[in-house]
Tab-separated table of C-alpha atoms in Angstrom:
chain	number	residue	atom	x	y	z
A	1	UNK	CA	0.000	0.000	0.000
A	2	UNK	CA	1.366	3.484	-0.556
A	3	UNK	CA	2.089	5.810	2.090
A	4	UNK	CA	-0.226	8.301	2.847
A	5	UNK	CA	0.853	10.940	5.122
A	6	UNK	CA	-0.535	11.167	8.321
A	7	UNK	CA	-2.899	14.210	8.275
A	8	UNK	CA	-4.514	12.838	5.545
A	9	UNK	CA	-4.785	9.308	7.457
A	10	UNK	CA	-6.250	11.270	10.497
A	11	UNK	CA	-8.731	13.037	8.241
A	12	UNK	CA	-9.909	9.822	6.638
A	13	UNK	CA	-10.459	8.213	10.130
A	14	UNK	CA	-11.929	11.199	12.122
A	15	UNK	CA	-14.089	12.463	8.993
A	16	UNK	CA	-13.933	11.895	5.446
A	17	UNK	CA	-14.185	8.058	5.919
A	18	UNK	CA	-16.065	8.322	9.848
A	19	UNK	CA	-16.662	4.764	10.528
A	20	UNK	CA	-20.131	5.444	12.003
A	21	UNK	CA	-21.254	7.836	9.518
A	22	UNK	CA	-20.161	7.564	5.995
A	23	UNK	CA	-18.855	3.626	6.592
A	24	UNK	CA	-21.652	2.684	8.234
A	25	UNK	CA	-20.229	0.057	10.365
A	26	UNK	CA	-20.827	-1.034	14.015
A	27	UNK	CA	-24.514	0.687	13.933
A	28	UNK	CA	-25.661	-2.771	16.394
A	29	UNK	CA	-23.087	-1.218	19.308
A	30	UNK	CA	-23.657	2.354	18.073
A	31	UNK	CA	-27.701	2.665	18.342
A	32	UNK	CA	-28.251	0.254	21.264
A	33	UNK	CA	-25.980	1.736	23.396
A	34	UNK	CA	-25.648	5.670	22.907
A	35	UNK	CA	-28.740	6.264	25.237
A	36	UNK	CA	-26.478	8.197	27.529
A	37	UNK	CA	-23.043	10.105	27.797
A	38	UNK	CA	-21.911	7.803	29.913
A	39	UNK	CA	-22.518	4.757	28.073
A	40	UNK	CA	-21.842	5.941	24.980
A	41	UNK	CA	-18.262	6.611	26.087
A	42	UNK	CA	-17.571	3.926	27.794
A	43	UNK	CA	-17.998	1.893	24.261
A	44	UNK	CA	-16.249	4.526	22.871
A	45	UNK	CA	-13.259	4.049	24.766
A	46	UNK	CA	-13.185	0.909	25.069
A	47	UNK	CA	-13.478	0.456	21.007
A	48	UNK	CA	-10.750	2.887	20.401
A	49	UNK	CA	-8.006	1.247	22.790
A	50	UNK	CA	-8.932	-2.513	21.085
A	51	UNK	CA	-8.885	-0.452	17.704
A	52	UNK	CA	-5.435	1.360	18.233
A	53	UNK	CA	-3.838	-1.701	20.298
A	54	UNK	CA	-5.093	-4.624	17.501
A	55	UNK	CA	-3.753	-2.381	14.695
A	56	UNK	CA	-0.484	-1.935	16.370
A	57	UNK	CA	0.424	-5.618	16.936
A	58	UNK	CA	-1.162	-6.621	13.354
A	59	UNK	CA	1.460	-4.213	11.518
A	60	UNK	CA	4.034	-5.352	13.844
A	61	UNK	CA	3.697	-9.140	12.127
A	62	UNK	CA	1.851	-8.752	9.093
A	63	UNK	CA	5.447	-10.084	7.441
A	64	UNK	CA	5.170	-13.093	9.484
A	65	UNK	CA	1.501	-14.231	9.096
A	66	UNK	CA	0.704	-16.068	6.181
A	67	UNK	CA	-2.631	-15.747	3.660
A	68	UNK	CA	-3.619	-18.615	4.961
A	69	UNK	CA	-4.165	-17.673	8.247
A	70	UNK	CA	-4.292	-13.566	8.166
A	71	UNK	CA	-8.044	-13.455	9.396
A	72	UNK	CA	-7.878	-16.442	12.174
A	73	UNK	CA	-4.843	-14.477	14.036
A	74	UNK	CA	-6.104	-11.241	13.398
A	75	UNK	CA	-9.471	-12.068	15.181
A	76	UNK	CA	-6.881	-13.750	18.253
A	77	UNK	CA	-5.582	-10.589	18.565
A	78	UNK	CA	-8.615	-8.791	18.278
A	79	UNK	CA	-9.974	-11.295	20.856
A	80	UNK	CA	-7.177	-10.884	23.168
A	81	UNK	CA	-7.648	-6.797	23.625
A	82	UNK	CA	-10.780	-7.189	23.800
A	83	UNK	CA	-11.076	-9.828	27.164
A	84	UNK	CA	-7.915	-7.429	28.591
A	85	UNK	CA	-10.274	-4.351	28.072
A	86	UNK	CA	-13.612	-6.558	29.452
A	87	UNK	CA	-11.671	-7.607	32.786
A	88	UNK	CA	-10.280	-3.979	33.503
A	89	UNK	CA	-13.890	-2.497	33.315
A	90	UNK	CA	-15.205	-5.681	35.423
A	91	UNK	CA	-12.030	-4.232	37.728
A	92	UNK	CA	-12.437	-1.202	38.014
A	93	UNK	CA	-15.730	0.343	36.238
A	94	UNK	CA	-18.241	-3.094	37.203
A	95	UNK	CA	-21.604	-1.135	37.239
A	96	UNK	CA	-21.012	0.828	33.753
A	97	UNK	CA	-19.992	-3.096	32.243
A	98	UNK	CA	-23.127	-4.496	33.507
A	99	UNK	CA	-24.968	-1.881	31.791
A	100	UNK	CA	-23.265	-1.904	28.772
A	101	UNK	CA	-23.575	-5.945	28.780
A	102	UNK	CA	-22.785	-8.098	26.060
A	103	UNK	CA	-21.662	-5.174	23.566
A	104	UNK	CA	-18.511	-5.451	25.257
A	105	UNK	CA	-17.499	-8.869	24.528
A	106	UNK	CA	-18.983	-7.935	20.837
A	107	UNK	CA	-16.841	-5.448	20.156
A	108	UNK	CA	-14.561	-8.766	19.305
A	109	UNK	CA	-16.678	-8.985	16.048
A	110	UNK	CA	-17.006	-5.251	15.283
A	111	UNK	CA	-16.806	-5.162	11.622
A	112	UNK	CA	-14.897	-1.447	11.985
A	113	UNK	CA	-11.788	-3.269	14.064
A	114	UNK	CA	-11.550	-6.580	11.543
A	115	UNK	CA	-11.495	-4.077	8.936
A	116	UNK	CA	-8.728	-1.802	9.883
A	117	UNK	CA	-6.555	-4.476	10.575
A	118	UNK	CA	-7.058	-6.505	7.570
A	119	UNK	CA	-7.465	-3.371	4.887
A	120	UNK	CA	-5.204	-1.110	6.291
A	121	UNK	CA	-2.571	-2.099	8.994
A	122	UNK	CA	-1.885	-5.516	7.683
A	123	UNK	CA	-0.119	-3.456	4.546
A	124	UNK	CA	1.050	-0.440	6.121
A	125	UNK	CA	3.928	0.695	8.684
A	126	UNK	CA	3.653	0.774	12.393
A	127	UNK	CA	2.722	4.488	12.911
A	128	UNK	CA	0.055	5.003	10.382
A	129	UNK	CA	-1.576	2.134	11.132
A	130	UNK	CA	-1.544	3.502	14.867
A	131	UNK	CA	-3.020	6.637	13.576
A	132	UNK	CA	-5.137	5.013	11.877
A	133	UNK	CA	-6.489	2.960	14.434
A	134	UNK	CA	-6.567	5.415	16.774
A	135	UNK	CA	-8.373	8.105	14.681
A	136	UNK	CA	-11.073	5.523	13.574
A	137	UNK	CA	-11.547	4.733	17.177
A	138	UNK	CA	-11.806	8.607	18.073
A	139	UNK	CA	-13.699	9.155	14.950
A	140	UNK	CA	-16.767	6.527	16.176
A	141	UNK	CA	-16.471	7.499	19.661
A	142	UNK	CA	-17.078	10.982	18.728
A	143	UNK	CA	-20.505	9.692	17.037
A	144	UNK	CA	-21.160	7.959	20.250
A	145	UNK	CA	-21.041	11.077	22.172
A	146	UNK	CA	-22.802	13.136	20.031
A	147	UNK	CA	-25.718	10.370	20.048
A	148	UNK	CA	-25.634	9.637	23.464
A	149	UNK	CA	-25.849	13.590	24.268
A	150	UNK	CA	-29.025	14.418	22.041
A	151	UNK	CA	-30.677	11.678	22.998
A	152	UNK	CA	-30.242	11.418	26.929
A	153	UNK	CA	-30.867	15.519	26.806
A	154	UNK	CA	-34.066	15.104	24.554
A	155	UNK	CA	-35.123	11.472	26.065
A	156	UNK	CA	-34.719	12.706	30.188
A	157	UNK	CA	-33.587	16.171	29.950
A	158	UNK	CA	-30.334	16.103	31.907
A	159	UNK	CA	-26.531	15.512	30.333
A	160	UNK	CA	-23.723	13.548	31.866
A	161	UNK	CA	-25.731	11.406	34.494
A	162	UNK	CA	-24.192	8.626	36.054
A	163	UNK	CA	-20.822	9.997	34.672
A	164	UNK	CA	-19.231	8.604	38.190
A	165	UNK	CA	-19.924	4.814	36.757
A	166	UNK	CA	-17.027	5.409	34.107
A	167	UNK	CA	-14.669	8.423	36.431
A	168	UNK	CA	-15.532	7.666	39.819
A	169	UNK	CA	-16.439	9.946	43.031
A	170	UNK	CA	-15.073	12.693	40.910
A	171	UNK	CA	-17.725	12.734	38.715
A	172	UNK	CA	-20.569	12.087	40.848
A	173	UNK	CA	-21.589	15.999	40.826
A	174	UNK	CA	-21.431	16.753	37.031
A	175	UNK	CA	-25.557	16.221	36.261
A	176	UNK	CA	-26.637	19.044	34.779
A	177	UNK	CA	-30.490	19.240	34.655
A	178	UNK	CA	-31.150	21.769	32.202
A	179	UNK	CA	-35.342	21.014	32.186
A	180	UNK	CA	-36.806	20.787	35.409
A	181	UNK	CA	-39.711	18.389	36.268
A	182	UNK	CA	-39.283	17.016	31.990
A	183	UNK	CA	-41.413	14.300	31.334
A	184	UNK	CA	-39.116	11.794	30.033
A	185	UNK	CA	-39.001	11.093	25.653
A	186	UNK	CA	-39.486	7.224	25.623
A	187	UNK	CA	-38.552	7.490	21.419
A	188	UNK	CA	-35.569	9.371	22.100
A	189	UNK	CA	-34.301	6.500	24.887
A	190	UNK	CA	-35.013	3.589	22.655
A	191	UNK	CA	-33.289	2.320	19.685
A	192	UNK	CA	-35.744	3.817	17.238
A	193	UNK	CA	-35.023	7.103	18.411
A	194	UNK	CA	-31.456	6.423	17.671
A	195	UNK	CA	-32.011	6.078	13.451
A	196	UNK	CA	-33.559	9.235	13.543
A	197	UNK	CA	-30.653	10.963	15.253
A	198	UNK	CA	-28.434	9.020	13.329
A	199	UNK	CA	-30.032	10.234	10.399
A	200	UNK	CA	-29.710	13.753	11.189
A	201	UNK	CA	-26.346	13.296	11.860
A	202	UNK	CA	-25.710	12.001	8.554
A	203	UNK	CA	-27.470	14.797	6.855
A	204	UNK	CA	-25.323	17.405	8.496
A	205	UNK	CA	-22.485	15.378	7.618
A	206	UNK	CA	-23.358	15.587	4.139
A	207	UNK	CA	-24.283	19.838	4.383
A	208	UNK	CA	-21.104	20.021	5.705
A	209	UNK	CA	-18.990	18.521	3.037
A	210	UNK	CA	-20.914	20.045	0.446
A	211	UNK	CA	-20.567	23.417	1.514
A	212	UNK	CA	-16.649	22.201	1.982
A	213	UNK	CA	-16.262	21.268	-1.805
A	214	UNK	CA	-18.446	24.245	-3.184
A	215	UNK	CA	-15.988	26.920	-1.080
A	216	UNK	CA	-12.741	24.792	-2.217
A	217	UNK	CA	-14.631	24.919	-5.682
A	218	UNK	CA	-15.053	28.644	-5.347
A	219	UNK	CA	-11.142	29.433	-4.330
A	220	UNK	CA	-10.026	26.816	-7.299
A	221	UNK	CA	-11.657	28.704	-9.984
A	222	UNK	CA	-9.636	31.247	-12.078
A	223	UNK	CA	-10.134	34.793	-11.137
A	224	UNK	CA	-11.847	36.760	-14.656
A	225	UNK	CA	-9.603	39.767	-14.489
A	226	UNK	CA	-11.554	43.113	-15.972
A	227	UNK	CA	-12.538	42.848	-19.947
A	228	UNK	CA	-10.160	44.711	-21.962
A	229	UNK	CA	-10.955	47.156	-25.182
A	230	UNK	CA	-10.189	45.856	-28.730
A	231	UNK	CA	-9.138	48.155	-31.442
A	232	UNK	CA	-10.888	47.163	-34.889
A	233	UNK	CA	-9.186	48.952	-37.799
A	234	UNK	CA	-10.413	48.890	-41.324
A	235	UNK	CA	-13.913	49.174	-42.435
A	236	UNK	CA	-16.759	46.447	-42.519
A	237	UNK	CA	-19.215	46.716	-45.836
């Protein structure tokens, strides 16, 4: 694969190819879970370290690992993060796992990670395919927040509840109601609510770009200088 410098492999993972948005990958972990900041980045984090980790170790022996059995070892390693990242959150963050349940142990078979790794950091040098992973990672977490923050301020009113589940005593304060006494959104809370968020998302994704190319367009085009006067000599019968 040829190098691609690393702005342009951040940009691809963080926006122009946005796992969660223009990819469309990992929407099973993405809509069931983002009914809350805190869950939302709890997956989020926990997808971007097995993410950045799994591409690191799959560039360091992609010369080593045969055709043959590229996809069986990649999904090892992919398996391997992934119970290291389960066990610390059972250790240390056991409420916030119990909630998030079995997307956890899926993240294993998130089609974003299997992808990376085999498409991009089996063929490519240890530090893009860290950036890449990484960015990717950041790229569908930031989805996740976004998600989780429209729809647990629209579905109960309040942002960052239960934030101590994922940071400890040191988040226990950092509720903020912003509606008093709001009757709760059920559609915003439940998956349903999630596709339409998702889709609005998507949409502004797409306003966004376009008004991106049309200015780029704009500055591209050549400048019409000021029409000049043209001397016609002789006569015309």
């Amino acid at each position: 694969m040829a190098s691609k410098p690393l702005s342009t492999v951040a940009a691809d993972g963080f926006w122009k190819n946005n796992p969660a948005i223009v990819q469309l990958l990992g929407l099973c972990p993405l809509l069931g879970v983002s009914n809350s900041v805190v869950n939302a980045l709890g997956l989020g984090l926990a997808t971007t370290v097995v993410l950045t980790c799994s591409n690191l170790v799959v560039s360091l022996i992609r010369k080593q690992v045969t055709d043959a059995i590229r996809l069986p070892a990649f999904v090892m390693i992919i398996a391997s993060f992934t119970t290291c990242v389960e066990l610390l959150m059972q250790a240390f963050t056991y409420e916030l796992y119990q909630i998030l349940g079995i997307f956890i142990p899926l993240i294993v078979t998130n089609c974003i990670i299997l992808g990376r790794a085999d498409s991009f950091a089996a063929k490519s040098a240890l530090v893009p395919s860290v950036v890449d992973g990484f960015t990717m990672g950041l790229g569908f977490a930031s989805i996740l927040l976004l998600l989780g923050a429209m729809r647990e301020l629209i579905g109960q009113g309040t942002l960052f509840s239960n934030m101590h589940l994922l940071l400890g005593d040191v988040a226990r304060n950092w509720e903020i109601t912003l509606i008093t006494d709001y009757k709760k959104f059920l559609f915003a809370i439940l998956p349903p609510g999630a596709f339409v968020f998702m889709g609005f998302l998507i949409a502004l994704k797409n306003i966004i770009d376009q008004n991106l190319a049309e200015r780029a367009k704009q500055k591209s085009a050549p400048v019409e200088k000021g029409s000049k006067r043209v001397r016609v000599t002789g006569q015309i019968n």
